[in-house]
PDB file of C-alpha atoms in Angstrom:
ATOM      1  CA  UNK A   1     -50.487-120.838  19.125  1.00  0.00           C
ATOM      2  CA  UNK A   2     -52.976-119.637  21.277  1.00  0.00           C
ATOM      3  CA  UNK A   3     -50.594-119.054  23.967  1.00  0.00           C
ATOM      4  CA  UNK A   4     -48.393-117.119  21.984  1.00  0.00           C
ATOM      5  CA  UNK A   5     -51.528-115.001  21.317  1.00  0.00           C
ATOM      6  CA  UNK A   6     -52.658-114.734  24.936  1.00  0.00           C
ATOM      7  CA  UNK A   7     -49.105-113.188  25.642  1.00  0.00           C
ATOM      8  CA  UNK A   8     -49.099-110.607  23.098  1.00  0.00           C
ATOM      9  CA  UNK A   9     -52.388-109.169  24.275  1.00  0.00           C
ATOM     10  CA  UNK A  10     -50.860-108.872  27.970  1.00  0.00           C
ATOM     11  CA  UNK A  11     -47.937-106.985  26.501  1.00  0.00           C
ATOM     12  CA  UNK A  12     -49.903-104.633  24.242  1.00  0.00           C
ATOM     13  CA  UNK A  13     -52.578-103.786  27.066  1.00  0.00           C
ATOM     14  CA  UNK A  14     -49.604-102.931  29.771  1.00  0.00           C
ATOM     15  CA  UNK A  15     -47.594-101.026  27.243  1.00  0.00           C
ATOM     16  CA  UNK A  16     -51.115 -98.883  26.766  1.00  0.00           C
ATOM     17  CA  UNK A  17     -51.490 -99.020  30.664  1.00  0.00           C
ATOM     18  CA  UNK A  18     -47.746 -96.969  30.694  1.00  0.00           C
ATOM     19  CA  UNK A  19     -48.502 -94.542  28.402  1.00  0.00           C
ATOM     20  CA  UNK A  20     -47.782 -90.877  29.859  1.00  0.00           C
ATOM     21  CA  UNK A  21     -50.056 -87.256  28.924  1.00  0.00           C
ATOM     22  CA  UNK A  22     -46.432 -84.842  29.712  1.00  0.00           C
ATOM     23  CA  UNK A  23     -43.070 -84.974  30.701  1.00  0.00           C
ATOM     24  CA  UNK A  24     -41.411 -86.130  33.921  1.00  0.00           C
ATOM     25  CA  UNK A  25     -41.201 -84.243  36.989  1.00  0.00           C
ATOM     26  CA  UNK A  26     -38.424 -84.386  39.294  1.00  0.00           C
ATOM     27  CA  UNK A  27     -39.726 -85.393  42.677  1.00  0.00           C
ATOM     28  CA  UNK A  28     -37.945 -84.314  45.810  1.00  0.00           C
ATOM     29  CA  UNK A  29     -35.215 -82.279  43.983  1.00  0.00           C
ATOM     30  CA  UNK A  30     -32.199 -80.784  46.249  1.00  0.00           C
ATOM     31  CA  UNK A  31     -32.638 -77.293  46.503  1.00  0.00           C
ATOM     32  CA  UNK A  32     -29.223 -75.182  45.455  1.00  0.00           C
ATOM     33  CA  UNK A  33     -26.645 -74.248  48.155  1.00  0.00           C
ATOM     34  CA  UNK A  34     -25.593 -70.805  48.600  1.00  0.00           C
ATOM     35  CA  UNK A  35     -22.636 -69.613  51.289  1.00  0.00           C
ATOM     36  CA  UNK A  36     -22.249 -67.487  53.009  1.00  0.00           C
ATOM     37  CA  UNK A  37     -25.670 -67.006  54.495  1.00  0.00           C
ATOM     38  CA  UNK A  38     -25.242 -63.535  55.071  1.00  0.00           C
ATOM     39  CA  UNK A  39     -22.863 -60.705  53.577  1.00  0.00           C
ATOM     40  CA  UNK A  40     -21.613 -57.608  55.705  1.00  0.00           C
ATOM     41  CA  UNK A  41     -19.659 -54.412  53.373  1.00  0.00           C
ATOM     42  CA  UNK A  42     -16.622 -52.860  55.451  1.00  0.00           C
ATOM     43  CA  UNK A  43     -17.802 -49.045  55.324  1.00  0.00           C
ATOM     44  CA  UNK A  44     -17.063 -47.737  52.304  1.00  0.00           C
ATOM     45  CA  UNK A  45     -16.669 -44.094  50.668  1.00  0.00           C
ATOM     46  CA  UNK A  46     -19.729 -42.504  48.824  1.00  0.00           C
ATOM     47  CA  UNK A  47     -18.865 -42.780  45.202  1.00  0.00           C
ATOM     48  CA  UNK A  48     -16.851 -45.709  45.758  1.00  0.00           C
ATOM     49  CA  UNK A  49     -17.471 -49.905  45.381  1.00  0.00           C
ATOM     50  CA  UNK A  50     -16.495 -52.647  47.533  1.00  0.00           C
ATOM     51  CA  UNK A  51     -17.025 -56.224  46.708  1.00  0.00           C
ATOM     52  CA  UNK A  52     -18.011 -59.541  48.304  1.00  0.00           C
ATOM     53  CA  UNK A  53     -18.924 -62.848  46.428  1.00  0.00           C
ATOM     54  CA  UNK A  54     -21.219 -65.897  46.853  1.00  0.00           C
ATOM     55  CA  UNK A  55     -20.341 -69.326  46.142  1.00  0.00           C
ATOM     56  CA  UNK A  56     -23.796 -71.325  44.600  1.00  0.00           C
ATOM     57  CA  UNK A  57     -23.950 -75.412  44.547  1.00  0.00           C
ATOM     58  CA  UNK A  58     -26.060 -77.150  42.441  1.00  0.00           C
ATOM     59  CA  UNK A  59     -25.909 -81.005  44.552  1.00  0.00           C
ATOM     60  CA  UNK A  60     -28.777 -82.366  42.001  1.00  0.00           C
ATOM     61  CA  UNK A  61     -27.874 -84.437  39.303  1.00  0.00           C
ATOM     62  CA  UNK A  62     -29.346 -82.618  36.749  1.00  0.00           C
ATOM     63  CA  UNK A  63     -29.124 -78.857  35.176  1.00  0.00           C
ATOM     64  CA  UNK A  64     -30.141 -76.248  37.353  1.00  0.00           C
ATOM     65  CA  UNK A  65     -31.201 -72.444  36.016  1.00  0.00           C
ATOM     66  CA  UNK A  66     -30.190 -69.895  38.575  1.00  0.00           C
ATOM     67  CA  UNK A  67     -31.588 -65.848  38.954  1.00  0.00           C
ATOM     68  CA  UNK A  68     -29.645 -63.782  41.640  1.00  0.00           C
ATOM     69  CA  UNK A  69     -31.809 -60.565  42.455  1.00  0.00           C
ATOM     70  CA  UNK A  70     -31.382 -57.484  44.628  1.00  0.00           C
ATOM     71  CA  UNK A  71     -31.692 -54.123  44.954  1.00  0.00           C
ATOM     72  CA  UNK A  72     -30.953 -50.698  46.508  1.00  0.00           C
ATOM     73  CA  UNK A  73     -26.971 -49.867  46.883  1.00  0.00           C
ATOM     74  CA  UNK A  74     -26.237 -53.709  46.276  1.00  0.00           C
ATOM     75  CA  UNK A  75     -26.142 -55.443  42.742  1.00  0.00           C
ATOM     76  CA  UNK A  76     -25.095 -59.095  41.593  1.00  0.00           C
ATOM     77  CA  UNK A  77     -23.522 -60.613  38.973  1.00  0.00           C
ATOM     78  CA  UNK A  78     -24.068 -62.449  36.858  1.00  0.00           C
ATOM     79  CA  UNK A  79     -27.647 -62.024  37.750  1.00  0.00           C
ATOM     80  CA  UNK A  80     -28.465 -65.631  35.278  1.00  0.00           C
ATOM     81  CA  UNK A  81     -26.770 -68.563  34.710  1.00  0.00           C
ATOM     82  CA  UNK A  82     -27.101 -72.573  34.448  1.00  0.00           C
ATOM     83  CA  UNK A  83     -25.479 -74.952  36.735  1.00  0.00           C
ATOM     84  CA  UNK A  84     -24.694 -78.453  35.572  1.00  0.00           C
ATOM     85  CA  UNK A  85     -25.651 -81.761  37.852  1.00  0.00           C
ATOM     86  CA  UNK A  86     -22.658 -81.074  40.679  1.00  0.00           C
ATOM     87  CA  UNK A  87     -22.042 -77.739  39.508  1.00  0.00           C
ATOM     88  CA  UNK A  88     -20.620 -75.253  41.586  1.00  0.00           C
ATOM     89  CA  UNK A  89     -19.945 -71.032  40.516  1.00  0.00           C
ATOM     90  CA  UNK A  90     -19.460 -67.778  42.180  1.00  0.00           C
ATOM     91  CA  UNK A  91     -21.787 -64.697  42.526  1.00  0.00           C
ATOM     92  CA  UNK A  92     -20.575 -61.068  42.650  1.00  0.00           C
ATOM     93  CA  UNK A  93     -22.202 -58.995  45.020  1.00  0.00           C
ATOM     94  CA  UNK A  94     -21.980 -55.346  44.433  1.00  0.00           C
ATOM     95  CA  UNK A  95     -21.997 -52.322  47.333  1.00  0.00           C
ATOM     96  CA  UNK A  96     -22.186 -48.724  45.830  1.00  0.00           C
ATOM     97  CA  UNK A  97     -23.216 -46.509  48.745  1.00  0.00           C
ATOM     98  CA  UNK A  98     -25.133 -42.968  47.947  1.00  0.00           C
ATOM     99  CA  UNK A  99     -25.282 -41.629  51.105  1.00  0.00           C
ATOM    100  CA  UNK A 100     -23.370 -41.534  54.011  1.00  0.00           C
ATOM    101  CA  UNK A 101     -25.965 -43.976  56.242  1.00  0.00           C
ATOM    102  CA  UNK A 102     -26.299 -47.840  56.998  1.00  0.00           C
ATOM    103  CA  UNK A 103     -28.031 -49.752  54.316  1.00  0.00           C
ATOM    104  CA  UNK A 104     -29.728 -53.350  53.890  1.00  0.00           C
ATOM    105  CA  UNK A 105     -31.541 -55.447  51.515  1.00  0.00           C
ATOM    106  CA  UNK A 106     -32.401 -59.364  50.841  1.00  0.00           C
ATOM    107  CA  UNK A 107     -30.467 -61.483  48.336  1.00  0.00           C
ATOM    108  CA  UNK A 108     -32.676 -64.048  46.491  1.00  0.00           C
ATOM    109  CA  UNK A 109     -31.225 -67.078  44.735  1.00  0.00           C
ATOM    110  CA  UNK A 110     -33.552 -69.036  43.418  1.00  0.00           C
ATOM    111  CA  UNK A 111     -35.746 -69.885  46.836  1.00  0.00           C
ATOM    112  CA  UNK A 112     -32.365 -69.165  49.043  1.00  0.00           C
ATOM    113  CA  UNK A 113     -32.744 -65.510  51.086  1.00  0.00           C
ATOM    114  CA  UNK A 114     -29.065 -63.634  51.627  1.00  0.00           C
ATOM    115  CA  UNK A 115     -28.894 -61.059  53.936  1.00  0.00           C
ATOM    116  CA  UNK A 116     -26.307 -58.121  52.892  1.00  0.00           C
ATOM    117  CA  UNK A 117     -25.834 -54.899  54.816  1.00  0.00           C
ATOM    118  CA  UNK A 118     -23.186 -51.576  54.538  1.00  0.00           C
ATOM    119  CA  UNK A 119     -22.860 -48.258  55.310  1.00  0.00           C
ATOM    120  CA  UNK A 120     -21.606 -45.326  53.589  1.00  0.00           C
ATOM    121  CA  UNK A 121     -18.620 -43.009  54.580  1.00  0.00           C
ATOM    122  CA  UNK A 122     -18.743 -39.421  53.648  1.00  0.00           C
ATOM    123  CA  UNK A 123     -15.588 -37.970  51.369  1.00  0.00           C
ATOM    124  CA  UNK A 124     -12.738 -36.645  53.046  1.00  0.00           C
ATOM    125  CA  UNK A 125     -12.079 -32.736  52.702  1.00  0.00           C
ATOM    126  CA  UNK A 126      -9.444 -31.705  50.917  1.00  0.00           C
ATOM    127  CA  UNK A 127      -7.117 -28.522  50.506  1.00  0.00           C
ATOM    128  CA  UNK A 128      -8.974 -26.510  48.203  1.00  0.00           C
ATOM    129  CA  UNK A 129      -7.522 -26.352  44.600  1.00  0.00           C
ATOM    130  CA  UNK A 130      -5.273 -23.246  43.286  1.00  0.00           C
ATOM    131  CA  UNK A 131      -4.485 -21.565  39.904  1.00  0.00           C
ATOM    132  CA  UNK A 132      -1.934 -24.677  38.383  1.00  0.00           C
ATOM    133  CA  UNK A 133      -2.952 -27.854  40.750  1.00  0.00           C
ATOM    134  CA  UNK A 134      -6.251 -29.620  41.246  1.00  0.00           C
ATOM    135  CA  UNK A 135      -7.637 -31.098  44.231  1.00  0.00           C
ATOM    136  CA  UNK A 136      -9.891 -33.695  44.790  1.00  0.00           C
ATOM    137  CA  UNK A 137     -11.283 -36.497  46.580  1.00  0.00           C
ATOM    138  CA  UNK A 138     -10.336 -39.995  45.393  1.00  0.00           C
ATOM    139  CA  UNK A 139     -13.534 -42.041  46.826  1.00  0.00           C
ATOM    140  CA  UNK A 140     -12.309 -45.769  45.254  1.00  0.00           C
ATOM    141  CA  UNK A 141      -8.492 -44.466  46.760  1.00  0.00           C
ATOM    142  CA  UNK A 142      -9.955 -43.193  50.138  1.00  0.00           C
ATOM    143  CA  UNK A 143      -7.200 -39.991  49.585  1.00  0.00           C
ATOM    144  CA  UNK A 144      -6.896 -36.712  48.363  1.00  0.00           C
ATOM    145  CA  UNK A 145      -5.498 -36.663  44.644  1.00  0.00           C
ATOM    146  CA  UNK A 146      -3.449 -33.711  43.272  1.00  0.00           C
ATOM    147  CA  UNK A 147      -3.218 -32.842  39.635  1.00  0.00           C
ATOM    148  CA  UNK A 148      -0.600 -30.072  37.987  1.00  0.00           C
ATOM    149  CA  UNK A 149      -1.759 -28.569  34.814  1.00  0.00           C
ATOM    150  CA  UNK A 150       0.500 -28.932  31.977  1.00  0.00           C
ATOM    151  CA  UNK A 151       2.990 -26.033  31.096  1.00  0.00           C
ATOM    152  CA  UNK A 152       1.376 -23.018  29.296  1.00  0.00           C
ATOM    153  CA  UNK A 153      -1.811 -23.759  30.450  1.00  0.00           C
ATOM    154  CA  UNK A 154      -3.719 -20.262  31.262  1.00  0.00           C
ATOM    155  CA  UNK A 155      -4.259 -19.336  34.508  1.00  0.00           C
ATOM    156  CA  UNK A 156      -5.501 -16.731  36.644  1.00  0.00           C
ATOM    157  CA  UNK A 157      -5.323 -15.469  40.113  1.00  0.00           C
ATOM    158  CA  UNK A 158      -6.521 -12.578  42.508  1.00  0.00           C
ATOM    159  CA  UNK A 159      -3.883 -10.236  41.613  1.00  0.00           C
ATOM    160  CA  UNK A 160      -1.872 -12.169  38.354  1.00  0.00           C
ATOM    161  CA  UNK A 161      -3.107 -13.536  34.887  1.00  0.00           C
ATOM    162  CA  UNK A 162      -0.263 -15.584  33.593  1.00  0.00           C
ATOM    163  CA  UNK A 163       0.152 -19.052  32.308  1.00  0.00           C
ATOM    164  CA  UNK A 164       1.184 -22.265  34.461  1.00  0.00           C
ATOM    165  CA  UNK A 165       4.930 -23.156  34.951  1.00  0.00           C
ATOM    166  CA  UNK A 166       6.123 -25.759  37.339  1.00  0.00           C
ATOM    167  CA  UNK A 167       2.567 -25.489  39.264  1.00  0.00           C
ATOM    168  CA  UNK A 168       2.739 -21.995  39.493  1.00  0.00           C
ATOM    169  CA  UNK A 169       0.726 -19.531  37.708  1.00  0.00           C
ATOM    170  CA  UNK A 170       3.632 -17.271  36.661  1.00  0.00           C
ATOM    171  CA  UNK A 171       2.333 -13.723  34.721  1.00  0.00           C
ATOM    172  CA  UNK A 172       1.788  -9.794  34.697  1.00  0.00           C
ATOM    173  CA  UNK A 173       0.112  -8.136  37.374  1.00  0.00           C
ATOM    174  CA  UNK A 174      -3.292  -6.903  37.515  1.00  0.00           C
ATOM    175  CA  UNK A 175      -3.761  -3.653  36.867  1.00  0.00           C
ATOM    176  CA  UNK A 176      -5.976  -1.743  39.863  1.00  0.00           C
ATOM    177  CA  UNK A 177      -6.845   1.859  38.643  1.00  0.00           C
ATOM    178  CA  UNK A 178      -6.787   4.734  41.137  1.00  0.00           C
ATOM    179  CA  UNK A 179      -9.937   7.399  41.664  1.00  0.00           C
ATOM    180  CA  UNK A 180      -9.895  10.431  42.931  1.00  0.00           C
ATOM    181  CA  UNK A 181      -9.816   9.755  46.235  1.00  0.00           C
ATOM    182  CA  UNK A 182      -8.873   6.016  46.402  1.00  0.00           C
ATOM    183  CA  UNK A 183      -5.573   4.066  45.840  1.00  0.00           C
ATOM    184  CA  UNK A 184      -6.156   0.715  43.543  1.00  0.00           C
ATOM    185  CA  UNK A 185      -4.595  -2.113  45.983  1.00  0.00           C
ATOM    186  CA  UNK A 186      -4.750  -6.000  45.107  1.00  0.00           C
ATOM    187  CA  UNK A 187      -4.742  -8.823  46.973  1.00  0.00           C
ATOM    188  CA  UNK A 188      -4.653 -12.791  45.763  1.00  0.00           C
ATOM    189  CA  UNK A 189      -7.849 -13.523  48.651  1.00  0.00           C
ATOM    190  CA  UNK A 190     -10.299 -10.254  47.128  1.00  0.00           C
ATOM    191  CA  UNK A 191      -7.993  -9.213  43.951  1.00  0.00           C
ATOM    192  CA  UNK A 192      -8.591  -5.424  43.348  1.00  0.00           C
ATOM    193  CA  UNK A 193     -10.153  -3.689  45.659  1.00  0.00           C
ATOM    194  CA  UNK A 194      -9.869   0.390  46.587  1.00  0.00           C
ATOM    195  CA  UNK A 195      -8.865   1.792  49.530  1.00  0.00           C
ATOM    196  CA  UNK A 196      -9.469   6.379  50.641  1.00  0.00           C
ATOM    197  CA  UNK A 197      -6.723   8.432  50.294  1.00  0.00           C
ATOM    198  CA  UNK A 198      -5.065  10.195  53.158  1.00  0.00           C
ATOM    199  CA  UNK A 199      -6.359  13.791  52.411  1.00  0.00           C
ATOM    200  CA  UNK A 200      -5.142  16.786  55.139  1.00  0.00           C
ATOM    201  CA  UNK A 201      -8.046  18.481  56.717  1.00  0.00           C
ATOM    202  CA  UNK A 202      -8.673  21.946  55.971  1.00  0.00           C
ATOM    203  CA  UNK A 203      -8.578  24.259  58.756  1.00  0.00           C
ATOM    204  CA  UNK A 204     -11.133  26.727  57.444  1.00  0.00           C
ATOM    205  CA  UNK A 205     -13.845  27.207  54.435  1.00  0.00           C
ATOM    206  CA  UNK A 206     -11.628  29.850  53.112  1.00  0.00           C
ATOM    207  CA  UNK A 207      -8.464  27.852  52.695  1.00  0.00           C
ATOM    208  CA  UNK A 208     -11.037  25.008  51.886  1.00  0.00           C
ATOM    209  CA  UNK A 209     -12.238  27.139  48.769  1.00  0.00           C
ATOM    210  CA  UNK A 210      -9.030  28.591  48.167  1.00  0.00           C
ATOM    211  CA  UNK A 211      -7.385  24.911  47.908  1.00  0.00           C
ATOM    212  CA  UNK A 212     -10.599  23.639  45.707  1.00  0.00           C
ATOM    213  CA  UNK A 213      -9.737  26.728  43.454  1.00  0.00           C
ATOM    214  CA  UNK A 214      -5.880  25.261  42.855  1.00  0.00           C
ATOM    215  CA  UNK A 215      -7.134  22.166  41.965  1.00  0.00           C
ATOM    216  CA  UNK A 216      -9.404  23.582  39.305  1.00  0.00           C
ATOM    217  CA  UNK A 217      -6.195  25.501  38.058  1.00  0.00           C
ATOM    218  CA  UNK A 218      -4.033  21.840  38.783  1.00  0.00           C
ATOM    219  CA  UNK A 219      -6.362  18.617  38.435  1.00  0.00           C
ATOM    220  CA  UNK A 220      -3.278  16.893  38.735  1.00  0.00           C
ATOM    221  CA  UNK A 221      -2.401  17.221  42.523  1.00  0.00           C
ATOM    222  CA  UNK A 222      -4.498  14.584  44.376  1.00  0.00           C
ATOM    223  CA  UNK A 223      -4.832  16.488  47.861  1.00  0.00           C
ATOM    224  CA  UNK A 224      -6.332  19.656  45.862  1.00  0.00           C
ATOM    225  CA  UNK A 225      -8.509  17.493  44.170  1.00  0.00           C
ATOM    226  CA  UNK A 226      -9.929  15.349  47.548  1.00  0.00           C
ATOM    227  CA  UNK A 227     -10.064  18.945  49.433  1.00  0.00           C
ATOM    228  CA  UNK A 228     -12.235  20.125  46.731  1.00  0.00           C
ATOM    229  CA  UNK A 229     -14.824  17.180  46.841  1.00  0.00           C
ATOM    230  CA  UNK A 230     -14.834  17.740  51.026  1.00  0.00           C
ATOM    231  CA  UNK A 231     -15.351  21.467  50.225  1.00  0.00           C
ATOM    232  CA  UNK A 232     -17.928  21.228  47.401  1.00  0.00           C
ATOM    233  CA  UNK A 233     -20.172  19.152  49.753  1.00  0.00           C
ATOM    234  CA  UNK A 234     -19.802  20.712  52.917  1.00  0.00           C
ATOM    235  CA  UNK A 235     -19.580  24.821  51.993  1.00  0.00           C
ATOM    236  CA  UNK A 236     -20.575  25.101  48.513  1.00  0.00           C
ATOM    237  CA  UNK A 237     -21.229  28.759  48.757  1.00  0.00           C
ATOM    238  CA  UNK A 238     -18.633  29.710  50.906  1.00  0.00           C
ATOM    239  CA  UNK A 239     -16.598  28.660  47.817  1.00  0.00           C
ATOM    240  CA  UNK A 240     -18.490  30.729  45.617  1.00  0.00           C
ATOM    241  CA  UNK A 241     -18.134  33.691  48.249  1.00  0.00           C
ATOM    242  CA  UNK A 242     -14.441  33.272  47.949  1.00  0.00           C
ATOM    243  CA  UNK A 243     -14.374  33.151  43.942  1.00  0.00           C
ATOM    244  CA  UNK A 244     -15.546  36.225  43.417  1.00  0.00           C
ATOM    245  CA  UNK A 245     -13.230  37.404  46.747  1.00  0.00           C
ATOM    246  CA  UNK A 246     -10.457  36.500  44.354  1.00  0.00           C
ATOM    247  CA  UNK A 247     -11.896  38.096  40.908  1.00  0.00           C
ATOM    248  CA  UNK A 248     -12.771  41.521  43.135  1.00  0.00           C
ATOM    249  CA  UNK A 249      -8.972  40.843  44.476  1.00  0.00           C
ATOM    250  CA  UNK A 250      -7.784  40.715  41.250  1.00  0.00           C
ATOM    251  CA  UNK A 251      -9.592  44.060  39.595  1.00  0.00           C
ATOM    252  CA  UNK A 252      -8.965  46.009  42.443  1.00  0.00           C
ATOM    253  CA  UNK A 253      -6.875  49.255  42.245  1.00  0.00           C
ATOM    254  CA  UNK A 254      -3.489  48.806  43.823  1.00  0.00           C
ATOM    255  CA  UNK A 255      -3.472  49.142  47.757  1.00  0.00           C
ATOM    256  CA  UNK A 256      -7.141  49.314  47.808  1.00  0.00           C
ATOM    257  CA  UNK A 257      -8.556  47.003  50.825  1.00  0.00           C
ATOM    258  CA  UNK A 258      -9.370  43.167  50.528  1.00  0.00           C
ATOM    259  CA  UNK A 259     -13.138  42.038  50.142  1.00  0.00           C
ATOM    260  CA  UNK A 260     -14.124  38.956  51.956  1.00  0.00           C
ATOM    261  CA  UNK A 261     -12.412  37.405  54.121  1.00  0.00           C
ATOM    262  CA  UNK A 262     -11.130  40.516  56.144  1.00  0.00           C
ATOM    263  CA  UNK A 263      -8.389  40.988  59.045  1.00  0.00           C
ATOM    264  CA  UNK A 264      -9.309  41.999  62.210  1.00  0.00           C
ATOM    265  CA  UNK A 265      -6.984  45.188  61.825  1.00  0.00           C
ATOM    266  CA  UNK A 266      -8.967  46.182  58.731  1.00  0.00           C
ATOM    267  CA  UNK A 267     -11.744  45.756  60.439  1.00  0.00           C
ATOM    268  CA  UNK A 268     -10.777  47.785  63.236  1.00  0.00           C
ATOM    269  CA  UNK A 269      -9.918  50.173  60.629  1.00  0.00           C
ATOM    270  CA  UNK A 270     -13.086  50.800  59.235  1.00  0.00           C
ATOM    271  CA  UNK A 271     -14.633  51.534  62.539  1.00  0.00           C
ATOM    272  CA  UNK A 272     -12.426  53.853  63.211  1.00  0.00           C
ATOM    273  CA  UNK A 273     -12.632  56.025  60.112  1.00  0.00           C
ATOM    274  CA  UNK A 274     -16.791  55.846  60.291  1.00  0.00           C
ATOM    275  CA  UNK A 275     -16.321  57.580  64.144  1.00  0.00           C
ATOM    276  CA  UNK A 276     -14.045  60.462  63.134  1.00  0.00           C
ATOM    277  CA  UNK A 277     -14.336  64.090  63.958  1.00  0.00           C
ATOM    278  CA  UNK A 278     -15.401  66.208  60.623  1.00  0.00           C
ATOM    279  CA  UNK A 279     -12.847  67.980  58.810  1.00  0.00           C
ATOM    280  CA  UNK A 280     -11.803  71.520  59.691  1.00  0.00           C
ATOM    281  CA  UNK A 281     -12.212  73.730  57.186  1.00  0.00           C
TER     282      UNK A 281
END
């Protein structure tokens, strides 16, 4: 009996000798694997992705958590996850370039540093676009892309406004108004645009006015009218001499002399008959 007793107490005071405050620890746990060590982008267009991926072991026997962070052009995914005892997944890593320059950044997993490292490429140039068919860049394609706008689609170019048929913007032409003294001309580069008449030069102010007064009488004739705007700026009152030439020219008694612009024989004329000898009687 009293050994019975005596062994009892041993076994109560080691099971209170064994008692533990908190939880286990792991001691000397294996730290995950990650491969490759480091990850290096091919060059790669700005706007488009390229992708690489990382392989992450977990050699412990028991569940692992895992966080994957970086930042800059680079992302990860997933970016959390649990591995199992033996456990083994795949990471992936993310290049977006934003510029056309060489980039780099750290990796972390867990405690485990990755190096990654790109560089940008700048977009190709393309034809530009016209009326019907769009043009662009393709950055994930690396190629210019060409779009043609449906049928009926309206369109519009330098010189025609129309509607798209085939690619072709197929419509009326633009109309380019004449002045006074320019032609309307059109071209698909400026559209309308104005060029100066051809206008003959006048010889002389008095043909000048006298070809400024026919346009008055005919606004339709496009020479009279450009004559008249040279005239009216250069000799404005050698064409008001000449009007009333031509309104003295027109009351004047029949086979009386010409005011204005005179000959040189009436002229003469006059000389002549102020140097006469007096009448007889």
């Amino acid at each position: 009996m009293t050994v019975r007793f005596s062994t009892m107490l041993v076994l109560a005071l080691c099971l209170a000798g064994c008692r533990c405050a908190g939880p286990l620890d792991m001691v000397g746990e294996d730290a995950l694997r990650v491969e490759p060590a480091r990850l290096d982008f091919s060059p790669t267009f700005v706007g488009a992705s390229s992708r690489l991926t990382l392989r992450v072991d977990n050699p412990s026997r028991t569940r692992r958590a895992v966080t994957a962070t970086v930042d800059g052009a680079f992302s990860v995914s997933p970016s959390e996850l649990e591995l199992a005892g033996g456990e083994s997944t795949e990471l992936v890593v993310t290049f977006t370039p934003v510029a056309d320059r060489e980039v780099s950044a750290v990796l972390q997993v867990n405690t485990v540093a990755v190096a990654v490292s790109g560089s940008g490429l700048p977009p190709l140039t393309c034809e530009p676009s016209r009326p019907c068919v769009g043009i662009r860049f393709g950055a994930e394609s690396g190629a210019c892309v060409t779009t043609t706008a449906a049928d009926g689609t309206s369109c519009e170019t330098g010189c025609v406004d129309g509607q798209c048929v085939n690619g072709e913007c197929i419509g009326a032409l633009k109309n380019c108004p004449d002045t006074v003294c320019t032609v309307g001309v059109c071209s698909e580069a400026a559209g309308c645009s104005h060029v100066p008449r051809m206008c003959p030069a006048a010889p002389g102010p008095c043909q000048r006015c006298a070809t400024t007064l026919r346009a008055a009488a005919s606004p339709t004739r496009s020479t009279a009218r450009c004559a008249g705007l040279t005239t009216a700026a250069s000799a404005p009152s050698t064409c008001a001499s000449v009007a009333r030439v031509r309104r003295a020219r027109d009351l004047r008694p029949a086979g009386a002399p010409t005011p204005g612009c005179r000959s040189t024989r009436h002229r003469t004329k006059r000389r002549w008959r102020g140097t006469r000898s007096p009448e007889r009687p």
